[in-house]
Short mmCIF file of C-alpha atoms in Angstrom, two decimals:
data_model
loop_
_atom_site.label_atom_id
_atom_site.label_comp_id
_atom_site.label_asym_id
_atom_site.label_seq_id
_atom_site.Cartn_x
_atom_site.Cartn_y
_atom_site.Cartn_z
CA MET A 1351 0.29 -0.58 0.42
CA GLY A 1352 3.13 2.15 0.42
CA GLY A 1353 4.18 2.38 -3.05
CA ARG A 1354 1.52 3.59 -6.79
CA ILE A 1355 -1.73 1.52 -6.09
CA LYS A 1356 -3.65 1.60 -9.14
CA GLN A 1357 -6.68 4.27 -9.22
CA SER A 1358 -8.92 0.78 -9.71
CA PRO A 1359 -8.12 -1.22 -6.86
CA MET A 1360 -7.09 1.64 -4.62
CA ARG A 1361 -10.57 3.42 -5.26
CA TRP A 1362 -12.52 0.03 -5.00
CA LEU A 1363 -10.30 -0.28 -1.70
CA PHE A 1364 -11.83 3.62 -0.72
CA LEU A 1365 -15.49 3.03 -1.99
CA MET A 1366 -16.17 -0.91 1.17
CA ILE A 1367 -14.48 2.55 2.97
CA LEU A 1368 -16.77 4.82 2.01
CA VAL A 1369 -20.38 1.94 3.14
CA ALA A 1370 -18.08 0.24 6.63
CA GLY A 1371 -18.55 3.87 6.90
CA ALA A 1372 -22.08 4.09 6.06
CA LEU A 1373 -22.73 1.28 8.00
CA LEU A 1374 -20.97 2.37 11.66
CA ARG A 1375 -23.53 5.63 11.52
CA LEU A 1376 -26.45 3.72 11.02
CA ARG A 1377 -26.48 2.21 14.66
CA GLY A 1378 -29.17 4.39 16.53
CA ILE A 1379 -30.14 6.41 13.82
CA HIS A 1380 -34.08 5.34 15.41
CA ASN A 1381 -32.68 6.76 18.50
CA PRO A 1382 -35.15 9.89 19.52
CA LEU A 1383 -33.12 12.96 20.59
CA LEU A 1384 -31.93 11.75 23.74
CA ASP A 1385 -28.38 9.63 23.34
CA ASP A 1386 -25.67 11.41 24.85
CA GLN A 1387 -25.52 14.95 23.69
CA GLY A 1388 -29.50 14.81 23.59
CA TRP A 1389 -29.27 18.01 24.77
CA ARG A 1390 -27.30 19.53 21.44
CA GLN A 1391 -29.29 17.42 18.86
CA ALA A 1392 -32.94 19.29 20.37
CA ASP A 1393 -31.20 22.04 20.43
CA THR A 1394 -30.66 21.14 16.27
CA ALA A 1395 -33.51 20.18 15.97
CA SER A 1396 -35.45 22.50 18.33
CA MET A 1397 -34.48 25.05 15.49
CA ALA A 1398 -35.71 22.88 12.40
CA TYR A 1399 -39.52 23.39 14.46
CA HIS A 1400 -39.33 26.91 15.37
CA MET A 1401 -38.39 27.49 11.18
CA LEU A 1402 -41.55 26.20 10.07
CA GLY A 1403 -44.58 27.57 8.60
CA LYS A 1404 -42.08 29.97 7.89
CA LEU A 1405 -39.11 28.48 5.61
CA SER A 1406 -38.96 31.87 2.58
CA ASP A 1407 -39.41 34.16 5.25
CA ILE A 1408 -35.51 35.77 5.09
CA PRO A 1409 -33.28 36.14 5.96
CA GLN A 1410 -35.82 36.47 9.77
CA VAL A 1411 -36.04 32.33 9.98
CA TRP A 1412 -32.00 31.77 9.47
CA PHE A 1413 -31.87 33.59 13.12
CA PRO A 1414 -32.00 30.81 15.20
CA THR A 1415 -34.70 30.79 18.03
CA LEU A 1416 -34.09 28.18 20.94
CA SER A 1417 -37.60 26.44 23.29
CA TYR A 1418 -36.49 27.86 26.61
CA ASP A 1419 -36.27 30.55 28.76
CA GLY A 1420 -39.39 32.49 27.45
CA MET A 1421 -43.16 32.09 26.85
CA VAL A 1422 -42.01 32.60 23.19
CA PRO A 1423 -38.89 31.23 21.02
CA GLN A 1424 -35.60 32.28 22.01
CA LYS A 1425 -33.15 34.71 19.60
CA VAL A 1426 -29.96 32.76 20.40
CA GLU A 1427 -26.14 34.09 19.10
CA LEU A 1428 -25.15 30.62 17.92
CA GLU A 1429 -23.98 29.24 14.70
CA PHE A 1430 -26.07 29.52 10.92
CA PRO A 1431 -28.54 27.13 10.91
CA PHE A 1432 -27.96 24.55 8.57
CA LEU A 1433 -28.87 21.83 9.08
CA PRO A 1434 -32.26 23.20 10.89
CA TYR A 1435 -33.01 25.14 7.36
CA LEU A 1436 -32.36 21.69 5.64
CA LEU A 1437 -34.44 19.61 8.45
CA ALA A 1438 -36.93 22.23 7.88
CA TRP A 1439 -37.78 21.71 4.67
CA THR A 1440 -37.99 18.22 5.08
CA TRP A 1441 -39.80 17.60 7.36
CA SER A 1442 -42.08 20.35 5.13
CA TRP A 1443 -42.57 17.57 2.29
CA PHE A 1444 -42.01 14.05 4.64
CA GLY A 1445 -43.26 14.86 8.38
CA TRP A 1446 -42.07 15.09 11.12
CA SER A 1447 -39.61 12.67 12.26
CA ASP A 1448 -35.36 12.90 14.26
CA LEU A 1449 -34.56 10.21 11.68
CA TRP A 1450 -34.70 12.43 8.27
CA GLY A 1451 -32.00 14.68 10.74
CA ARG A 1452 -29.54 11.71 11.09
CA VAL A 1453 -30.29 10.90 7.93
CA TRP A 1454 -29.13 14.93 6.76
CA SER A 1455 -26.08 13.92 9.08
CA ILE A 1456 -24.80 11.05 7.64
CA LEU A 1457 -24.50 12.66 4.19
CA PHE A 1458 -22.40 15.99 5.22
CA SER A 1459 -20.87 12.74 7.63
CA LEU A 1460 -19.97 10.63 3.64
CA LEU A 1461 -19.81 14.02 2.11
CA THR A 1462 -16.46 14.27 4.27
CA ILE A 1463 -14.57 10.97 3.92
CA TRP A 1464 -15.17 11.25 0.25
CA GLY A 1465 -13.13 15.03 0.59
CA THR A 1466 -11.13 13.46 2.97
CA PHE A 1467 -10.10 10.98 -0.15
CA VAL A 1468 -9.38 13.61 -2.34
CA LEU A 1469 -7.60 16.29 -0.39
CA GLY A 1470 -5.54 13.99 0.63
CA LYS A 1471 -5.03 12.34 -3.17
CA LYS A 1472 -4.40 16.25 -4.37
CA CYS A 1473 -1.98 17.03 -1.70
CA PHE A 1474 0.20 13.68 -1.38
CA SER A 1475 -1.19 10.73 -3.44
CA GLU A 1476 -3.91 8.52 -3.92
CA PRO A 1477 -2.38 6.09 -0.84
CA VAL A 1478 -2.04 8.88 1.36
CA GLY A 1479 -6.13 10.11 0.56
CA PHE A 1480 -6.93 6.51 1.63
CA TRP A 1481 -5.55 5.93 4.86
CA ALA A 1482 -6.63 8.91 5.45
CA ALA A 1483 -10.41 8.73 4.89
CA ALA A 1484 -10.10 4.92 6.47
CA ILE A 1485 -9.14 6.70 10.25
CA TYR A 1486 -11.60 9.23 9.37
CA ALA A 1487 -14.66 7.17 8.39
CA LEU A 1488 -13.70 4.09 11.73
CA ALA A 1489 -12.49 6.63 13.87
CA PRO A 1490 -15.16 6.08 17.20
CA LEU A 1491 -15.33 10.31 17.81
CA THR A 1492 -16.32 10.62 13.76
CA VAL A 1493 -18.98 7.55 13.52
CA TYR A 1494 -20.19 9.03 16.47
CA TYR A 1495 -20.92 12.83 15.29
CA GLY A 1496 -21.02 11.86 12.36
CA ARG A 1497 -25.19 11.12 12.47
CA VAL A 1498 -25.99 13.66 14.99
CA VAL A 1499 -28.09 16.46 14.42
CA MET A 1500 -25.95 19.13 15.75
CA PRO A 1501 -23.52 20.71 12.92
CA GLU A 1502 -20.31 19.45 13.59
CA PRO A 1503 -20.79 16.06 10.57
CA VAL A 1504 -22.13 20.21 8.44
CA ALA A 1505 -18.65 22.34 9.23
CA GLN A 1506 -16.86 19.18 8.82
CA ALA A 1507 -18.09 18.48 5.26
CA CYS A 1508 -17.70 22.07 4.54
CA SER A 1509 -14.59 22.59 6.02
CA VAL A 1510 -12.67 19.80 3.56
CA TRP A 1511 -14.05 21.03 0.78
CA ALA A 1512 -13.37 23.89 1.44
CA LEU A 1513 -10.19 22.92 0.91
CA ASN A 1514 -10.65 21.67 -2.05
CA VAL A 1515 -11.98 23.35 -3.90
CA LEU A 1516 -9.84 26.05 -3.62
CA ILE A 1517 -7.18 23.86 -4.35
CA HIS A 1518 -8.69 22.74 -7.55
CA TRP A 1519 -8.30 26.78 -8.34
CA GLN A 1520 -4.97 26.50 -8.05
CA ASP A 1521 -4.79 23.63 -9.88
CA LYS A 1522 -7.42 25.49 -12.65
CA PRO A 1523 -6.88 29.05 -11.91
CA GLY A 1524 -10.70 31.19 -13.10
CA ARG A 1525 -11.55 33.65 -10.48
CA LEU A 1526 -15.39 32.40 -10.53
CA ARG A 1527 -13.20 28.65 -9.42
CA LEU A 1528 -11.93 31.00 -6.62
CA VAL A 1529 -15.54 32.85 -5.56
CA GLY A 1530 -16.46 29.07 -5.62
CA ALA A 1531 -13.59 28.59 -3.31
CA GLY A 1532 -14.52 31.31 -0.85
CA LEU A 1533 -18.03 30.78 -1.21
CA MET A 1534 -17.01 27.69 0.50
CA MET A 1535 -14.83 28.24 2.87
CA ALA A 1536 -17.34 31.14 4.32
CA LEU A 1537 -20.03 27.77 4.59
CA ALA A 1538 -17.33 25.88 6.58
CA ILE A 1539 -16.45 29.07 9.18
CA LEU A 1540 -20.82 30.08 9.05
CA ALA A 1541 -21.40 25.71 10.03
CA LYS A 1542 -19.21 26.44 12.56
CA LEU A 1543 -16.60 28.87 14.43
CA PRO A 1544 -13.73 27.44 15.03
CA GLN A 1545 -13.15 26.09 11.72
CA LEU A 1546 -11.67 29.34 10.66
CA MET A 1547 -8.68 27.42 11.62
CA ILE A 1548 -7.95 25.87 8.63
CA PHE A 1549 -8.46 29.46 6.11
CA PRO A 1550 -4.72 30.47 7.66
CA VAL A 1551 -3.79 26.82 6.58
CA ALA A 1552 -5.68 27.04 2.71
CA VAL A 1553 -4.00 31.24 2.19
CA MET A 1554 -0.27 28.81 2.72
CA MET A 1555 -1.31 26.00 0.66
CA CYS A 1556 -2.43 27.98 -2.65
CA PHE A 1557 -1.86 31.54 -1.76
CA TRP A 1558 2.38 31.23 -0.77
CA PRO A 1559 4.75 33.34 -1.37
CA LEU A 1560 2.12 35.88 -1.07
CA ASN A 1561 3.60 38.91 -2.67
CA LYS A 1562 2.30 37.14 -6.40
CA ASN A 1563 -1.04 35.75 -5.35
CA ILE A 1564 -1.75 39.57 -3.37
CA SER A 1565 -4.35 40.69 -5.23
CA ARG A 1566 -6.47 37.25 -5.92
CA LEU A 1567 -5.90 36.60 -1.68
CA ILE A 1568 -8.01 39.51 -1.18
CA LEU A 1569 -10.42 38.31 -3.25
CA TYR A 1570 -10.22 35.30 -1.72
CA SER A 1571 -9.88 36.35 1.56
CA GLY A 1572 -13.23 38.71 1.60
CA ILE A 1573 -15.39 36.44 -0.48
CA ALA A 1574 -14.42 34.46 2.77
CA LEU A 1575 -14.40 36.05 6.02
CA PHE A 1576 -16.99 38.89 5.17
CA PRO A 1577 -20.36 36.91 5.21
CA PRO A 1578 -19.93 34.74 8.86
CA MET A 1579 -17.96 38.70 10.09
CA LEU A 1580 -22.66 40.07 9.38
CA TYR A 1581 -23.71 37.02 10.31
CA TYR A 1582 -22.35 36.91 13.77
CA SER A 1583 -22.63 40.35 14.20
CA TRP A 1584 -26.66 39.86 13.36
CA VAL A 1585 -26.84 37.36 16.15
CA HIS A 1586 -24.58 39.02 18.82
CA ALA A 1587 -26.58 42.51 18.42
CA GLY A 1588 -30.04 40.97 18.25
CA ALA A 1589 -29.93 37.99 21.07
CA THR A 1590 -29.94 39.15 24.72
CA HIS A 1591 -26.55 39.04 26.66
CA ASN A 1592 -28.12 35.19 28.56
CA SER A 1593 -28.49 34.57 25.52
CA GLN A 1594 -24.56 34.64 22.90
CA TYR A 1595 -24.03 31.46 23.36
CA VAL A 1596 -21.19 31.68 20.92
CA SER A 1597 -19.13 34.45 22.89
CA GLY A 1598 -19.63 33.25 25.86
CA ILE A 1599 -18.49 30.08 25.11
CA VAL A 1600 -15.15 31.52 25.46
CA THR A 1601 -15.28 34.31 27.92
CA GLY A 1602 -17.39 31.94 29.58
CA GLN A 1603 -15.25 28.86 29.11
CA VAL A 1604 -12.22 29.63 27.63
CA VAL A 1605 -11.05 33.69 29.31
CA GLU A 1606 -12.77 32.98 32.36
CA THR A 1607 -12.11 29.49 32.79
CA THR A 1608 -10.13 28.41 36.19
CA GLY A 1609 -9.89 24.34 35.53
CA LEU A 1610 -8.57 22.06 32.94
CA PHE A 1611 -9.88 18.29 31.83
CA TRP A 1612 -6.72 16.75 31.03
CA PHE A 1613 -7.87 13.74 32.88
CA GLU A 1614 -10.60 13.86 29.94
CA LEU A 1615 -8.92 15.38 27.59
CA THR A 1616 -6.64 11.80 28.05
CA ASP A 1617 -9.28 9.85 27.66
CA HIS A 1618 -10.81 12.25 24.44
CA LEU A 1619 -7.87 11.54 23.10
CA ARG A 1620 -7.74 7.21 23.81
CA GLU A 1621 -12.47 6.49 22.78
CA GLY A 1622 -12.90 8.73 20.60
CA ILE A 1623 -9.27 8.88 17.92
CA GLY A 1624 -7.34 5.56 19.57
CA PHE A 1625 -3.58 5.62 20.88
CA PRO A 1626 -2.68 3.71 17.93
CA VAL A 1627 -3.96 6.52 15.14
CA LEU A 1628 -2.00 9.80 17.94
CA VAL A 1629 1.00 7.54 17.59
CA LEU A 1630 1.25 7.31 13.80
CA ALA A 1631 -0.23 11.26 13.79
CA GLY A 1632 2.60 12.44 15.65
CA LEU A 1633 5.65 10.17 14.75
CA GLU A 1634 4.18 11.93 10.78
CA PHE A 1635 4.21 15.62 12.58
CA ALA A 1636 8.00 15.32 14.31
CA PHE A 1637 8.90 14.07 11.30
CA LEU A 1638 7.54 16.59 8.94
CA PHE A 1639 9.29 19.29 12.16
CA LEU A 1640 12.66 18.09 11.37
CA LYS A 1641 11.76 17.83 7.39
CA ILE A 1642 10.87 21.73 7.81
CA ALA A 1643 13.78 22.61 10.61
CA GLY A 1644 16.73 21.05 9.07
CA ILE A 1645 16.20 20.76 5.53
CA ASN A 1646 15.78 23.79 2.22
CA LEU A 1647 12.87 22.63 1.12
CA LYS A 1648 12.83 22.75 -2.89
CA ALA A 1649 9.60 23.54 -5.11
CA VAL A 1650 9.55 19.52 -5.44
CA LYS A 1651 6.41 17.95 -7.15
CA THR A 1652 4.11 15.45 -5.32
CA GLU A 1653 2.26 12.40 -7.36
CA SER A 1654 -0.32 14.37 -7.82
CA ASN A 1655 1.31 17.68 -9.27
CA ARG A 1656 1.29 19.83 -6.98
CA ASN A 1657 4.64 22.32 -5.63
CA GLU A 1658 5.24 20.00 -2.29
CA LYS A 1659 6.76 22.42 -0.28
CA GLU A 1660 3.40 24.88 -0.09
CA THR A 1661 0.90 21.40 0.58
CA LEU A 1662 3.79 20.38 3.65
CA TYR A 1663 4.15 23.85 5.17
CA GLY A 1664 -0.32 24.05 4.97
CA LEU A 1665 -0.51 20.23 7.41
CA PHE A 1666 2.22 22.01 9.24
CA LEU A 1667 0.48 24.68 10.22
CA TRP A 1668 -2.84 23.62 10.79
CA CYS A 1669 -1.14 20.63 13.28
CA ILE A 1670 0.12 23.57 14.91
CA ILE A 1671 -3.03 25.66 14.72
CA SER A 1672 -4.58 21.92 16.20
CA LEU A 1673 -3.08 22.00 18.93
CA ALA A 1674 -2.94 25.20 20.10
CA TYR A 1675 -7.47 24.53 19.72
CA ILE A 1676 -6.50 21.57 22.08
CA PHE A 1677 -4.62 23.13 24.81
CA ILE A 1678 -6.32 26.33 24.37
CA ILE A 1679 -10.87 24.69 23.76
CA CYS A 1680 -10.15 21.38 24.95
CA THR A 1681 -8.27 21.31 27.98
CA ARG A 1682 -10.70 23.73 28.47
CA ILE A 1683 -13.93 22.17 27.70
CA SER A 1684 -14.56 18.74 29.15
CA LEU A 1685 -16.73 17.42 25.43
CA ASP A 1686 -15.28 15.81 23.07
CA TYR A 1687 -16.84 16.85 19.98
CA TYR A 1688 -14.68 19.58 20.44
CA LEU A 1689 -12.29 17.21 19.63
CA VAL A 1690 -14.14 16.49 15.95
CA PRO A 1691 -12.19 19.72 14.17
CA VAL A 1692 -8.62 18.18 14.97
CA MET A 1693 -9.97 14.45 13.52
CA LEU A 1694 -8.55 16.13 9.62
CA PRO A 1695 -5.27 16.56 9.93
CA VAL A 1696 -4.82 14.04 12.46
CA ALA A 1697 -5.88 11.22 10.10
CA LEU A 1698 -4.40 13.27 6.98
CA LEU A 1699 -0.98 12.86 9.36
CA ALA A 1700 -1.47 9.26 10.24
CA GLY A 1701 -2.42 8.22 6.55
CA LYS A 1702 1.28 10.40 5.42
CA ALA A 1703 3.65 8.43 8.28
CA LEU A 1704 1.81 4.25 6.47
CA VAL A 1705 3.08 5.50 3.10
CA LYS A 1706 5.93 5.38 4.05
CA ILE A 1707 5.72 2.04 5.89
CA LYS A 1708 6.73 0.64 2.88
CA GLU A 1709 4.77 -2.36 1.11
CA THR A 1710 3.85 -5.29 3.00
CA PRO A 1711 4.71 -4.63 6.79
CA GLY A 1712 2.20 -0.23 5.83
CA ALA A 1713 -1.14 -2.46 4.79
CA VAL A 1714 -0.08 -5.09 7.95
CA ILE A 1715 0.06 -1.90 10.17
CA GLY A 1716 -2.86 0.08 8.40
CA ILE A 1717 -5.60 -2.57 8.37
CA LEU A 1718 -4.14 -3.48 11.84
CA VAL A 1719 -5.74 0.02 13.09
CA LEU A 1720 -8.23 -0.01 10.88
CA SER A 1721 -9.50 -3.08 12.39
CA LEU A 1722 -8.45 -1.95 16.07
CA LEU A 1723 -10.68 1.25 14.88
CA LEU A 1724 -13.81 -0.59 13.48
CA VAL A 1725 -13.99 -2.77 17.26
CA ASN A 1726 -13.75 0.46 19.03
CA SER A 1727 -16.85 1.73 16.79
CA THR A 1728 -18.38 -1.31 17.19
CA LEU A 1729 -17.93 -3.17 20.97
CA THR A 1730 -17.53 0.57 22.82
CA ASN A 1731 -19.32 3.87 23.02
CA GLU A 1732 -22.43 1.21 24.89
CA ARG A 1733 -22.94 4.25 27.06
CA LYS A 1734 -23.15 7.67 23.61
CA TYR A 1735 -26.21 5.52 22.40
CA VAL A 1736 -28.81 5.54 25.40
CA TRP A 1737 -30.82 6.63 26.24
CA GLU A 1738 -33.72 7.81 28.35
CA GLU A 1739 -37.29 6.94 27.64
CA GLN A 1740 -39.44 8.41 30.43
CA TYR A 1741 -38.11 11.30 28.39
CA LEU A 1742 -39.69 11.38 25.52
CA THR A 1743 -42.69 9.42 27.04
CA GLN A 1744 -43.49 12.37 29.45
CA ALA A 1745 -42.63 15.05 26.43
CA LEU A 1746 -45.06 13.36 24.20
CA TRP A 1747 -47.91 12.36 26.86
CA LEU A 1748 -47.28 16.49 27.59
CA ARG A 1749 -48.21 17.36 23.58
CA ASP A 1750 -50.76 16.33 23.93
CA ALA A 1751 -53.53 15.84 26.52
CA THR A 1752 -51.99 19.80 26.86
CA PRO A 1753 -53.67 23.09 25.52
CA GLN A 1754 -50.77 24.40 22.66
CA GLY A 1755 -48.48 27.17 23.63
CA SER A 1756 -48.71 26.36 27.16
CA ILE A 1757 -45.36 27.31 29.22
CA LEU A 1758 -43.85 24.46 30.34
CA ILE A 1759 -41.11 24.61 33.51
CA LEU A 1760 -38.64 21.96 33.58
CA SER A 1761 -37.17 20.86 37.15
CA ASP A 1762 -33.25 20.82 35.48
CA ALA A 1763 -31.78 22.57 32.96
CA PRO A 1764 -31.31 19.53 30.42
CA PRO A 1765 -34.23 21.11 28.05
CA MET A 1766 -35.20 18.34 25.34
CA THR A 1767 -37.84 17.96 27.31
CA PHE A 1768 -39.59 21.09 24.68
CA TYR A 1769 -38.61 19.85 21.65
CA TYR A 1770 -40.38 17.01 22.34
CA ALA A 1771 -43.39 18.66 23.82
CA HIS A 1772 -43.45 20.92 21.40
CA ARG A 1773 -43.72 23.90 23.78
CA VAL A 1774 -41.63 26.58 25.36
CA GLY A 1775 -41.18 27.69 28.52
CA TYR A 1776 -38.22 27.68 31.44
CA ARG A 1777 -35.98 25.78 33.55
CA LEU A 1778 -35.34 25.38 36.93
CA ASP A 1779 -30.97 24.91 37.12
CA PRO A 1780 -30.34 23.43 40.95
CA SER A 1781 -26.31 24.30 39.89
CA LYS A 1782 -27.05 27.56 40.71
CA ASN A 1783 -27.49 27.51 43.86
CA LYS A 1784 -31.24 29.89 43.94
CA GLU A 1785 -33.91 29.45 45.80
CA PRO A 1786 -36.28 26.55 43.94
CA TRP A 1787 -39.42 27.69 44.91
CA GLN A 1788 -39.40 31.61 44.81
CA GLU A 1789 -37.76 30.83 41.35
CA LEU A 1790 -41.00 28.43 40.24
CA THR A 1791 -43.66 30.62 42.35
CA GLY A 1792 -41.97 33.99 40.14
CA ILE A 1793 -41.99 32.49 36.26
CA PRO A 1794 -45.40 32.73 35.01
CA GLY A 1795 -46.68 29.20 33.79
CA ASP A 1796 -49.51 26.81 33.32
CA TYR A 1797 -47.32 23.26 34.20
CA PHE A 1798 -44.24 21.58 36.18
CA ILE A 1799 -42.85 19.46 34.93
CA GLU A 1800 -40.20 16.91 37.62
CA LEU A 1801 -38.48 15.55 35.09
CA PRO A 1802 -36.69 11.36 35.47
CA ASN A 1803 -33.29 11.67 37.39
CA THR A 1804 -34.27 14.84 39.16
CA LYS A 1805 -31.28 17.03 41.13
CA GLN A 1806 -34.41 19.21 42.35
CA SER A 1807 -33.71 18.79 46.32
CA PRO A 1808 -35.96 16.44 48.41
CA GLU A 1809 -37.43 19.34 50.49
CA PHE A 1810 -38.77 21.53 47.25
CA LEU A 1811 -40.89 18.48 45.86
CA ASN A 1812 -42.39 17.89 48.48
CA LYS A 1813 -43.54 20.63 48.18
CA VAL A 1814 -44.76 20.96 45.25
CA ARG A 1815 -46.80 18.46 45.83
CA ALA A 1816 -48.13 20.50 48.54
CA HIS A 1817 -49.85 23.30 46.95
CA PHE A 1818 -49.91 22.10 43.17
CA PRO A 1819 -52.13 18.75 42.40
CA GLU A 1820 -50.01 16.05 39.69
CA ILE A 1821 -52.47 14.89 36.87
CA ALA A 1822 -49.46 12.60 35.30
CA PRO A 1823 -46.47 11.09 36.18
CA GLY A 1824 -44.20 14.21 36.93
CA VAL A 1825 -46.45 16.79 35.35
CA TYR A 1826 -48.25 19.02 37.82
CA GLN A 1827 -50.81 22.05 37.31
CA LEU A 1828 -49.69 25.93 38.11
CA LYS A 1829 -53.08 27.30 37.75
CA GLU A 1830 -56.34 26.30 36.99
CA GLU A 1831 -58.18 26.26 33.73
#
């Protein structure tokens, strides 16, 4: 696998990997949005629900709205709602079902696998593209987050194709291709703000040295950066202070945080990517560093007829930015899906390392690595697919048995009940150390919902039961009809 491989066998192998990636992502496809990261998945689907009937009201329909912390859907500062908009159109045509959200996510994830193959092939060689795509397809992190109703699948697909379209422009220059490349980069940044990390990588790979391409770079940069700047400014100004989630994450969870989640990060790396892949990527990064630091690279052409110097510099810069992202963001936010943006450079590095191991040893090591990833994606992470049926039963009862437009007050912070009940309302949060009874009586609401596994104290719940009638398990009527 390390040397040249005929196109036909390699493409058949890639097709097998693509099918395997699709099959892995079908696991739990019928799960409601209550498995791991159900909060974020229900938020994404809630945005789609609030778009129904307003799909032609552009641009207002693109302002993200959520179901909690108000008597009407709340405007919030979030990334551009690509997936919610697609999902709302799909519901309009085929009816409401969680299945459609997962189908869209899987399709975008498969586009990312294909794009990784193309990127590796264009930048280095077809075998590198194959190994990189295979690693991305089978890694547990990208398998699970390739079937969630969250922005990650869309952002990854837009990112890898933003690089591919720009490389295509470099190979076949043209103003329209450059405009298309800039728009694709804008889509990637709009889909998820951390994808901004690939912008300097694109500049290094395709515009270096700058003195020869300054006018093209200015055009590309304006097209790539102006729409995200305009959009994020719009949602920042339109959302209330408590609903500014993008800037709030940067300030509240990154700048102002004092705790670091090193052990959690280690677990996420081990469970989501795997140490064999990380070792391969680390060895290739070390080789790349030594090559750049110790050797004056000449303009050598790769198999794909690209300039090796700018390509390797771009990959090295991508690695440096990814490492900085891990240390600044992932050590401060203990959520494994924040690692998803680094999977593309990790897969490319590991793929390059496998190709360096010539012929049979490289193929054997690669097959072992892919086998370990396949086993981990199939047999581990069981807890990620588990969901609490009581949430769904309770929420569906509320949807069917309470008047439309009822205001709910949830006992705890998880908001998935709003989405399945097709209602809006408020949440009590025991972690904020507020007096829950005073908070409850000070909020206008029609029903109080004691969520499964609530963290509210028995004293508070006993007080609720003493003052309000329980009309269904965990459902208390706050106002007389």
